[in-house]
Coordinates of C-alpha atoms in Angstrom, one line a residue:
Chain I
M1 CA 33.1 4.9 92.0
K2 CA 33.2 1.2 91.3
R3 CA 29.6 1.1 90.2
R4 CA 30.2 4.0 87.8
N5 CA 33.1 2.1 86.4
E6 CA 31.0 -0.9 85.8
S7 CA 28.2 0.8 83.9
K8 CA 30.8 2.6 81.8
A9 CA 32.4 -0.7 80.8
Y10 CA 29.0 -2.0 79.6
L11 CA 28.5 1.2 77.6
Y12 CA 31.9 0.6 75.9
L13 CA 31.0 -3.0 75.1
A14 CA 27.4 -2.3 74.0
P15 CA 28.0 -1.8 70.3
A16 CA 30.1 -5.0 70.0
V17 CA 27.6 -7.0 72.0
I18 CA 24.5 -5.7 70.2
L19 CA 26.1 -6.4 66.8
A20 CA 27.2 -9.9 67.8
A21 CA 23.8 -10.6 69.2
L22 CA 21.8 -9.4 66.3
F23 CA 24.0 -10.8 63.5
C24 CA 25.5 -13.9 65.0
W25 CA 24.0 -15.4 68.2
Y26 CA 20.4 -14.6 67.2
P27 CA 20.5 -16.1 63.7
A28 CA 22.6 -19.1 64.8
I29 CA 20.2 -19.9 67.6
I30 CA 17.0 -19.3 65.6
G31 CA 18.4 -21.4 62.7
F32 CA 19.3 -24.2 65.1
V33 CA 15.9 -24.2 66.9
Q34 CA 13.9 -23.9 63.7
S35 CA 15.8 -26.9 62.2
F36 CA 13.6 -29.0 64.6
L37 CA 10.4 -27.2 63.7
T38 CA 8.1 -27.1 60.7
V39 CA 8.2 -23.6 59.3
N40 CA 6.3 -22.4 56.2
A41 CA 7.8 -20.3 53.4
S42 CA 6.7 -17.0 55.1
G43 CA 8.4 -17.9 58.3
K44 CA 5.4 -19.1 60.4
V45 CA 6.1 -22.0 62.8
L46 CA 3.6 -24.8 62.2
G47 CA 4.7 -27.4 64.7
F48 CA 7.5 -29.6 66.0
A49 CA 9.3 -31.6 63.3
G50 CA 11.8 -33.7 65.2
L51 CA 14.5 -34.8 62.8
S52 CA 12.3 -34.8 59.7
N53 CA 14.1 -31.6 58.3
Y54 CA 17.4 -33.4 58.6
R55 CA 15.9 -36.6 57.1
S56 CA 14.5 -34.7 54.0
L57 CA 17.8 -32.9 53.7
F58 CA 19.8 -36.1 53.5
A59 CA 17.2 -37.7 51.3
D60 CA 17.5 -34.9 48.7
K61 CA 19.5 -36.1 45.7
A62 CA 20.8 -32.6 45.1
F63 CA 22.2 -32.4 48.6
Q64 CA 23.9 -35.8 48.3
N65 CA 25.4 -34.6 45.0
S66 CA 26.6 -31.4 46.7
L67 CA 28.3 -33.4 49.4
K68 CA 30.2 -35.3 46.8
V69 CA 31.1 -32.1 44.9
S70 CA 32.3 -30.4 48.0
L71 CA 34.4 -33.4 49.0
R72 CA 35.9 -33.6 45.6
F73 CA 36.7 -29.9 45.7
I74 CA 38.3 -30.1 49.1
V75 CA 40.4 -33.1 48.1
L76 CA 41.7 -31.4 45.0
F77 CA 42.0 -27.9 46.3
V78 CA 43.6 -28.1 49.7
P79 CA 46.7 -30.2 48.7
A80 CA 47.1 -28.3 45.4
N81 CA 46.8 -24.9 47.1
T82 CA 49.3 -25.9 49.9
F83 CA 51.8 -27.3 47.4
V84 CA 51.7 -24.3 45.1
T85 CA 51.9 -21.6 47.8
L86 CA 54.7 -23.5 49.6
L87 CA 56.5 -23.7 46.3
A88 CA 56.3 -20.0 45.7
A89 CA 57.3 -19.2 49.3
S90 CA 60.3 -21.5 49.3
M91 CA 61.5 -20.2 45.9
T92 CA 61.7 -16.7 47.4
R93 CA 62.6 -17.6 51.0
R94 CA 66.0 -15.9 50.8
K95 CA 66.3 -12.3 50.1
S96 CA 68.4 -11.5 47.1
R97 CA 69.0 -8.5 44.8
F98 CA 65.9 -9.0 42.6
S99 CA 63.7 -11.0 44.9
A100 CA 61.4 -8.0 45.5
I101 CA 59.9 -8.5 42.0
P102 CA 58.7 -12.1 42.3
E103 CA 57.7 -11.3 45.9
Y104 CA 55.4 -8.6 44.6
V105 CA 54.0 -10.8 41.9
F106 CA 53.2 -13.6 44.3
F107 CA 51.7 -11.2 46.9
A108 CA 49.7 -9.2 44.3
P109 CA 46.7 -11.6 44.1
V110 CA 45.5 -10.2 47.4
A111 CA 44.8 -6.9 45.6
V112 CA 42.5 -8.6 43.0
S113 CA 38.9 -9.1 44.1
L114 CA 36.9 -12.3 44.0
S115 CA 34.6 -11.1 41.3
A116 CA 37.5 -9.7 39.2
Y117 CA 39.3 -13.1 39.3
S118 CA 36.1 -15.0 38.7
L119 CA 35.3 -12.9 35.6
I120 CA 38.8 -13.1 34.2
M121 CA 38.9 -16.9 34.6
K122 CA 35.5 -17.2 33.1
D123 CA 36.9 -15.6 30.0
L124 CA 40.2 -17.4 30.0
F125 CA 38.7 -20.9 30.4
R126 CA 35.6 -20.2 28.4
G127 CA 35.4 -23.6 26.6
N128 CA 37.1 -25.5 23.8
A129 CA 37.9 -22.3 21.9
S130 CA 39.6 -20.5 24.8
V131 CA 42.8 -18.6 25.4
I132 CA 44.1 -21.2 27.8
N133 CA 43.7 -24.0 25.3
K134 CA 45.4 -21.9 22.7
I135 CA 48.4 -21.2 24.9
T136 CA 48.8 -24.6 26.4
G137 CA 47.8 -26.7 23.4
L138 CA 45.3 -28.6 25.5
K139 CA 41.9 -29.6 24.2
M140 CA 39.6 -29.3 27.2
G141 CA 36.1 -28.0 27.4
W142 CA 36.9 -26.3 30.8
I143 CA 33.8 -24.6 32.2
T144 CA 31.6 -26.3 29.6
E145 CA 32.2 -29.9 30.9
P146 CA 32.1 -31.3 34.4
A147 CA 35.7 -32.3 35.0
G148 CA 37.0 -29.1 33.3
A149 CA 34.6 -26.9 35.3
M150 CA 35.9 -28.5 38.6
A151 CA 39.5 -28.0 37.4
T152 CA 38.8 -24.3 36.6
L153 CA 37.2 -23.8 40.0
V154 CA 40.2 -25.3 41.8
I155 CA 42.5 -23.0 39.8
L156 CA 40.3 -20.0 40.6
G157 CA 40.3 -21.0 44.3
I158 CA 44.1 -21.2 44.3
F159 CA 44.4 -17.7 42.9
L160 CA 41.9 -16.3 45.5
D161 CA 44.0 -17.7 48.4
F162 CA 47.4 -17.4 46.8
G163 CA 48.5 -13.9 47.9
I164 CA 47.7 -14.2 51.6
D165 CA 49.0 -17.8 52.0
Y166 CA 52.2 -16.8 50.1
I167 CA 53.0 -13.8 52.3
L168 CA 52.4 -15.8 55.5
L169 CA 54.6 -18.7 54.4
M170 CA 57.3 -16.5 53.0
C171 CA 57.5 -14.4 56.1
A172 CA 57.6 -17.6 58.2
F173 CA 60.6 -18.8 56.2
R174 CA 62.4 -15.5 56.9
S175 CA 61.4 -15.6 60.6
S176 CA 63.0 -19.0 61.1
D177 CA 65.8 -19.2 63.6
K178 CA 69.0 -18.5 61.6
S179 CA 71.3 -20.2 64.2
V180 CA 69.5 -23.6 63.6
L181 CA 70.1 -23.2 59.8
E182 CA 73.8 -22.2 60.4
A183 CA 74.3 -25.2 62.7
A184 CA 72.8 -27.6 60.1
R185 CA 75.0 -26.0 57.4
M186 CA 78.1 -26.5 59.5
D187 CA 77.1 -30.2 59.8
G188 CA 77.3 -30.4 56.1
A189 CA 73.6 -30.4 55.3
G190 CA 72.8 -28.5 52.1
G191 CA 70.4 -28.2 49.2
W192 CA 67.4 -30.4 49.4
R193 CA 68.3 -32.1 52.6
L194 CA 68.6 -28.8 54.5
F195 CA 65.3 -27.7 52.9
L196 CA 63.2 -30.8 53.6
Q197 CA 64.6 -31.8 57.0
I198 CA 65.3 -28.4 58.6
E199 CA 63.7 -25.4 56.8
L200 CA 60.3 -26.9 56.1
P201 CA 59.7 -28.4 59.6
L202 CA 60.6 -24.9 61.0
I203 CA 57.6 -23.3 59.4
R204 CA 55.2 -26.2 60.3
E205 CA 52.9 -24.0 62.4
T206 CA 52.4 -21.4 59.6
T207 CA 51.8 -24.2 57.1
L208 CA 49.1 -25.6 59.3
V209 CA 47.5 -22.2 59.5
T210 CA 47.3 -21.9 55.7
I211 CA 46.0 -25.5 55.4
F212 CA 43.3 -24.6 58.0
L213 CA 42.4 -21.4 56.1
A214 CA 42.3 -23.4 52.8
L215 CA 40.0 -26.0 54.4
K216 CA 37.7 -23.4 55.7
D217 CA 37.5 -21.6 52.3
A218 CA 37.0 -25.0 50.6
I219 CA 34.1 -26.0 52.8
L220 CA 32.4 -22.6 52.6
I221 CA 33.0 -21.9 48.8
S222 CA 29.9 -20.5 47.0
A223 CA 30.5 -16.9 45.7
P224 CA 33.0 -17.8 43.0
I225 CA 30.6 -20.5 41.8
I226 CA 27.8 -18.0 41.5
I227 CA 29.9 -16.0 39.0
L228 CA 31.8 -18.8 37.3
T229 CA 29.5 -21.8 36.7
E230 CA 26.3 -21.3 38.6
G231 CA 26.8 -24.9 39.8
G232 CA 26.9 -26.4 36.3
P233 CA 27.4 -28.1 34.0
Y234 CA 25.0 -30.9 35.3
R235 CA 25.4 -29.8 38.9
S236 CA 29.1 -30.7 38.7
T237 CA 30.2 -27.6 40.7
E238 CA 27.2 -27.4 43.0
T239 CA 29.0 -27.4 46.4
V240 CA 27.2 -27.7 49.8
M241 CA 27.2 -23.9 50.4
F242 CA 26.1 -23.2 46.8
Y243 CA 23.2 -25.7 47.4
Y244 CA 22.4 -23.8 50.6
Y245 CA 22.3 -20.5 48.6
L246 CA 19.9 -22.1 46.1
E247 CA 17.7 -23.6 48.8
A248 CA 17.6 -20.4 50.9
F249 CA 17.3 -17.8 48.2
K250 CA 15.9 -19.5 45.1
S251 CA 13.5 -22.3 46.3
G252 CA 12.7 -20.9 49.7
N253 CA 12.8 -24.4 51.4
R254 CA 13.0 -23.2 55.0
G255 CA 13.3 -26.6 56.8
V256 CA 16.1 -27.9 54.6
Q257 CA 17.9 -24.5 54.8
N258 CA 17.7 -24.4 58.6
A259 CA 18.9 -28.0 59.0
L260 CA 21.9 -27.3 56.7
S261 CA 22.7 -24.0 58.4
A262 CA 22.7 -25.8 61.8
L263 CA 24.9 -28.6 60.4
V264 CA 27.5 -26.2 59.0
I265 CA 27.7 -24.3 62.2
V266 CA 28.2 -27.5 64.2
I267 CA 30.9 -28.7 61.8
A268 CA 32.6 -25.3 61.8
A269 CA 32.6 -25.3 65.6
I270 CA 34.2 -28.7 65.8
F271 CA 36.9 -27.6 63.3
M272 CA 37.6 -24.4 65.3
A273 CA 37.7 -26.3 68.6
L274 CA 40.2 -28.8 67.2
Y275 CA 42.3 -26.1 65.7
N276 CA 42.3 -24.0 68.9
S277 CA 43.1 -26.9 71.2
R278 CA 46.0 -27.8 68.9
R279 CA 47.3 -24.2 69.0
R280 CA 46.9 -24.0 72.8
A281 CA 48.7 -27.3 73.3
R282 CA 51.8 -25.7 71.9
Chain H
M1 CA 86.0 -19.9 46.0
K2 CA 85.3 -21.0 42.5
R3 CA 81.8 -22.2 41.7
K4 CA 81.3 -25.6 40.3
P5 CA 79.5 -25.7 36.9
I6 CA 76.7 -27.8 38.4
D7 CA 76.1 -24.9 40.9
I8 CA 76.0 -22.4 38.2
F9 CA 73.5 -24.6 36.3
R10 CA 71.4 -24.9 39.4
Y11 CA 71.5 -21.1 39.9
Y12 CA 70.2 -20.3 36.4
L13 CA 67.7 -23.2 36.5
R14 CA 66.2 -21.6 39.7
I15 CA 66.0 -18.2 38.1
V16 CA 64.3 -19.6 35.0
L17 CA 61.8 -21.6 37.1
L18 CA 61.1 -18.5 39.2
I19 CA 60.4 -16.4 36.1
A20 CA 58.1 -19.0 34.6
F21 CA 56.2 -19.3 37.9
S22 CA 55.9 -15.6 38.2
I23 CA 54.5 -15.3 34.7
V24 CA 51.8 -18.0 35.5
V25 CA 50.8 -16.2 38.7
A26 CA 50.6 -12.8 37.0
F27 CA 49.0 -14.0 33.9
P28 CA 45.3 -13.4 34.7
V29 CA 46.0 -9.9 35.8
L30 CA 48.2 -9.2 32.7
Y31 CA 45.5 -10.7 30.5
M32 CA 42.9 -8.4 32.2
I33 CA 45.0 -5.4 31.4
S34 CA 45.8 -6.5 27.9
S35 CA 42.3 -7.5 27.1
S36 CA 40.9 -4.2 28.4
L37 CA 42.2 -2.9 25.1
F38 CA 40.7 -5.6 23.0
S39 CA 38.2 -5.2 20.3
Q40 CA 35.5 -7.9 20.2
R41 CA 37.4 -9.5 17.3
D42 CA 40.5 -9.9 19.5
F43 CA 38.4 -11.8 22.0
N44 CA 36.9 -14.1 19.3
K45 CA 40.4 -14.7 17.8
L46 CA 41.7 -15.7 21.3
R47 CA 44.4 -13.2 21.2
V48 CA 46.7 -12.4 24.1
L49 CA 47.7 -8.9 23.0
P50 CA 45.4 -6.4 21.3
T51 CA 45.8 -5.8 17.5
T52 CA 45.2 -2.1 18.0
P53 CA 44.7 -0.8 21.5
M54 CA 41.0 0.2 21.9
W55 CA 41.2 3.0 24.5
S56 CA 37.6 3.6 23.9
N57 CA 36.9 0.6 26.2
Y58 CA 37.8 2.8 29.1
I59 CA 35.5 5.6 27.9
K60 CA 32.7 3.1 27.7
A61 CA 33.5 1.7 31.1
L62 CA 33.5 5.2 32.7
N63 CA 30.4 6.2 30.9
H64 CA 28.4 3.2 31.9
R65 CA 25.2 4.6 33.4
Y66 CA 25.6 2.8 36.8
F67 CA 29.4 2.8 37.1
S68 CA 29.6 6.0 39.3
Y69 CA 26.8 4.7 41.5
Y70 CA 28.6 1.4 42.0
L71 CA 31.9 3.1 42.8
V72 CA 30.4 5.6 45.2
N73 CA 28.5 2.8 47.0
S74 CA 31.6 0.6 47.2
I75 CA 33.9 3.4 48.5
G76 CA 31.3 4.7 50.9
T77 CA 30.4 1.4 52.4
S78 CA 34.0 0.2 52.7
L79 CA 35.2 3.4 54.3
L80 CA 32.2 3.4 56.7
S81 CA 32.8 -0.2 57.6
A82 CA 36.4 0.4 58.3
I83 CA 35.8 3.4 60.5
I84 CA 32.9 2.0 62.4
R85 CA 34.3 -1.5 62.9
T86 CA 37.6 -0.1 64.1
L87 CA 35.7 2.1 66.7
V88 CA 33.6 -0.8 67.8
V89 CA 36.6 -3.0 68.2
I90 CA 38.7 -0.3 70.0
F91 CA 35.9 0.4 72.6
A92 CA 35.3 -3.3 73.3
S93 CA 39.0 -4.1 73.6
F94 CA 39.5 -1.1 75.9
A95 CA 36.7 -2.2 78.2
L96 CA 37.9 -5.8 78.3
T97 CA 41.6 -5.0 78.9
H98 CA 41.4 -1.9 81.1
L99 CA 38.2 -2.0 83.1
Q100 CA 36.9 -4.2 85.9
F101 CA 33.3 -5.3 85.9
R102 CA 31.0 -8.2 86.6
G103 CA 30.4 -10.7 83.7
K104 CA 33.7 -9.8 82.0
K105 CA 34.7 -13.4 81.3
L106 CA 31.2 -14.3 80.1
I107 CA 31.0 -11.3 77.7
L108 CA 34.5 -12.1 76.4
S109 CA 33.7 -15.8 75.7
A110 CA 30.4 -14.9 74.2
L111 CA 32.1 -12.4 71.8
V112 CA 34.8 -14.9 70.9
L113 CA 32.1 -17.5 70.2
T114 CA 31.2 -15.5 67.1
L115 CA 34.4 -16.8 65.5
F116 CA 32.8 -20.3 65.5
V117 CA 29.8 -19.2 63.4
P118 CA 30.7 -18.8 59.7
Q119 CA 28.7 -15.9 58.1
E120 CA 27.9 -18.1 55.2
A121 CA 25.9 -20.4 57.3
I122 CA 23.6 -17.7 58.7
L123 CA 23.1 -15.7 55.4
Y124 CA 19.4 -16.4 55.3
Q125 CA 18.6 -15.5 58.9
N126 CA 20.6 -12.3 58.6
Y127 CA 18.9 -11.4 55.3
K128 CA 15.5 -11.9 57.1
T129 CA 16.6 -9.6 59.9
I130 CA 17.7 -6.9 57.4
A131 CA 14.5 -7.3 55.4
N132 CA 12.3 -7.2 58.5
L133 CA 14.0 -3.9 59.6
G134 CA 13.1 -2.5 56.2
L135 CA 16.8 -1.9 55.4
L136 CA 17.2 -3.7 52.0
D137 CA 18.9 -1.6 49.3
S138 CA 20.7 0.6 51.8
W139 CA 24.3 1.2 52.9
T140 CA 23.3 0.0 56.4
A141 CA 22.2 -3.3 55.0
I142 CA 25.5 -3.8 53.2
I143 CA 27.7 -2.9 56.2
A144 CA 25.7 -4.0 59.3
P145 CA 26.6 -7.7 59.7
G146 CA 30.3 -7.0 59.3
L147 CA 30.7 -4.2 61.9
F148 CA 32.1 -6.4 64.6
S149 CA 35.0 -8.9 64.3
A150 CA 36.1 -11.0 67.2
A151 CA 39.3 -11.9 65.5
Q152 CA 40.3 -8.2 65.2
M153 CA 39.2 -7.6 68.8
L154 CA 41.5 -10.4 70.0
L155 CA 44.3 -8.8 67.9
L156 CA 43.8 -5.4 69.4
M157 CA 43.3 -6.7 73.0
G158 CA 46.8 -8.3 72.6
S159 CA 48.2 -4.9 71.7
F160 CA 46.3 -3.0 74.4
T161 CA 47.4 -5.4 77.1
A162 CA 51.0 -4.9 76.1
Q163 CA 50.6 -1.2 77.0
G164 CA 49.9 -2.1 80.6
R165 CA 47.4 -0.6 83.0
D166 CA 50.0 1.6 84.8
T167 CA 49.8 4.3 82.2
Y168 CA 46.0 4.2 82.4
D169 CA 46.0 4.6 86.2
A170 CA 48.5 7.4 85.9
A171 CA 46.4 9.2 83.3
R172 CA 43.3 8.8 85.5
M173 CA 45.2 10.3 88.4
D174 CA 46.0 13.3 86.2
G175 CA 42.4 13.7 85.5
A176 CA 42.4 12.5 81.9
S177 CA 39.1 11.2 80.7
D178 CA 38.8 7.7 79.2
M179 CA 38.3 9.1 75.7
R180 CA 41.3 11.3 76.0
Y181 CA 43.4 8.3 77.2
I182 CA 42.1 6.1 74.3
W183 CA 42.8 8.7 71.6
S184 CA 46.1 10.2 72.9
V185 CA 47.8 7.2 74.5
L186 CA 46.3 3.8 73.7
V187 CA 45.5 4.1 70.0
P188 CA 48.7 5.9 69.0
L189 CA 50.7 3.3 70.9
S190 CA 48.9 0.4 69.2
G191 CA 49.3 2.1 65.8
P192 CA 50.3 -0.9 63.7
A193 CA 47.5 -3.1 65.1
T194 CA 44.8 -0.4 64.6
L195 CA 46.1 0.3 61.1
T196 CA 46.0 -3.4 60.2
I197 CA 42.4 -3.6 61.3
M198 CA 41.3 -0.6 59.3
I199 CA 43.1 -1.7 56.1
Q200 CA 42.0 -5.3 56.5
T201 CA 38.4 -4.2 56.9
L202 CA 38.6 -1.7 54.0
I203 CA 39.9 -4.4 51.6
T204 CA 37.5 -7.2 52.7
S205 CA 34.5 -4.9 52.6
F206 CA 35.4 -3.4 49.3
N207 CA 35.8 -6.9 47.9
S208 CA 32.9 -8.6 49.5
Y209 CA 30.5 -10.2 47.1
L210 CA 27.9 -12.5 48.4
W211 CA 26.2 -10.4 51.1
P212 CA 25.9 -7.2 49.1
L213 CA 24.5 -9.3 46.2
L214 CA 21.7 -10.6 48.5
V215 CA 20.7 -7.3 50.1
T216 CA 20.7 -5.1 47.0
N217 CA 18.3 -5.3 44.2
K218 CA 18.2 -1.8 42.7
P219 CA 21.1 -1.1 40.4
K220 CA 21.7 2.3 42.0
T221 CA 22.3 0.7 45.4
R222 CA 24.7 -2.1 44.2
T223 CA 28.4 -2.1 45.0
I224 CA 31.1 -2.4 42.2
Q225 CA 31.8 -6.0 42.9
I226 CA 28.2 -7.0 42.2
G227 CA 28.0 -4.4 39.5
I228 CA 30.8 -5.6 37.4
T229 CA 29.1 -9.0 37.0
M230 CA 26.0 -7.2 35.8
L231 CA 27.3 -4.5 33.5
G232 CA 25.9 -6.3 30.5
F233 CA 29.0 -5.4 28.4
A234 CA 29.8 -9.1 27.8
E235 CA 26.2 -9.8 26.6
S236 CA 26.2 -6.9 24.2
G237 CA 29.5 -7.9 22.7
E238 CA 31.7 -5.4 24.6
T239 CA 33.8 -7.7 26.7
G240 CA 36.7 -5.2 26.4
A241 CA 34.7 -2.6 28.3
Q242 CA 34.1 -5.1 31.0
M243 CA 37.8 -5.9 31.3
A244 CA 38.5 -2.1 31.3
T245 CA 36.1 -1.8 34.3
L246 CA 37.9 -4.6 36.1
A247 CA 41.3 -3.0 35.4
L248 CA 39.9 0.4 36.7
I249 CA 39.0 -1.1 40.1
T250 CA 42.0 -3.4 40.4
I251 CA 45.0 -1.3 39.4
P252 CA 44.6 1.2 42.3
F253 CA 44.9 -1.6 44.8
L254 CA 47.9 -3.1 43.0
I255 CA 49.6 0.3 43.3
I256 CA 48.7 0.7 47.0
L257 CA 50.1 -2.8 47.6
A258 CA 53.4 -2.0 45.9
F259 CA 53.9 0.8 48.4
T260 CA 52.7 -1.1 51.5
K261 CA 54.3 -4.5 50.8
R262 CA 57.4 -3.8 52.7
R263 CA 55.6 -2.6 55.8
I264 CA 53.3 -5.6 55.8
E265 CA 56.3 -7.9 55.5
N266 CA 58.1 -6.2 58.4
A267 CA 55.0 -6.6 60.5
L268 CA 54.9 -10.4 59.7
I269 CA 58.6 -11.2 59.9
R270 CA 59.8 -11.9 63.5
R271 CA 63.5 -11.3 64.0

């Protein structure tokens, strides 16, 4: 009876295990092992390479540039995204007669796909003569100049994450313990003080989750860049993962691609471990 | 209690700010809808509203020679993904929460470990696997790497554990098979979690871009998300038709969202 139960359990787990093995463990391990080997373009192993793949990765000017671009994007995007989504959530944190309308507007970006937003932004921010310049009175080159292209990418990134971050934060506000708020109000706390010292700290956990999600998206961003700028102008929006995409699928540089893949997995693992240990500590 | 003028001022200031903010957030989608009725002249003149609505843009979009292929591929792959992934996750969660077997902890940890590997970092290796299996340009290629999700498995395991094993043991006593127990007891009782998984998968796979871009080369096998960037409308001076295509695939989701918003909020707000 027990034996039959066991084989049955493996049968139920088989699809999940096979899929995880084929499309996650296997590629991760192969990539990691091959990052220490010399592999030619067709995938043939030619010998042991030690750290030379990593050395040539870090020596590549384009990779150094992509590190700077990614860092710049992270530094601009993560705080801006957190601020804007928190602002939207806090403005609608209390239910009122008409709050369903702004709630829907702020949540709606989840229904718009990545390529749709990218294409819309590409048109809105198309250059000096663009709708955005006409409306705001600015005179920016947007996607035609390095600083403008980065700004456009940050704005696009915010729209892509806005809906999900907003709904998480708004619901966190509404889940906060009402008795704590009442007690604070009794003590005479109101307005800004109540908001900054009581309400905001109450949703700290959810805020951290959205910051973590934003960080992950910022580190891994590549698809919007493929549509919006293709890394340009002058490589100013060529992030690390866009560089990976170019190396893997355009130039076919196996060594560099494997080294980078291994690095990203290690960094992601460290981030996840830190995040989980923090969550578990609570 | 009479309101002080400063409070009334604050109240209206908040409303004005909220309206302004809402307009900014909604602007790209509003522009998409408005510009789907633009003539090329409207685009060149940087207009926000069309001079005369060009409904023909929608005709052009619908008559694009690949539009129906894109749409069928997208709907087909995302429905299949949602169904298969939910099944895979249900079976795995059932085994891990209801059955006793050797290596349970090991298998669970190994499955959870997949959370630590971002798909973006193993794109090339997965592409190679699909290519070696001769699956490029097929629905299988588009959906295969996304058919298991450890995050969703953990979600469902949480819901399955909450049902307790007592019901399972009782059902077994009564001679009910596992399948019958899963479909008549477990899944209905974890309705919200199962539904969340299906809807989540449906949306993410309908909207996925990078992976389908890599594994499809023939126009007839592409999904709509890839297709809309390659329609060629913008290049041939028909940006309006491109925006009409975007509107066609976005508006249905906006409508669905309007109807499901409250339910999603109720699931997220703890009282």
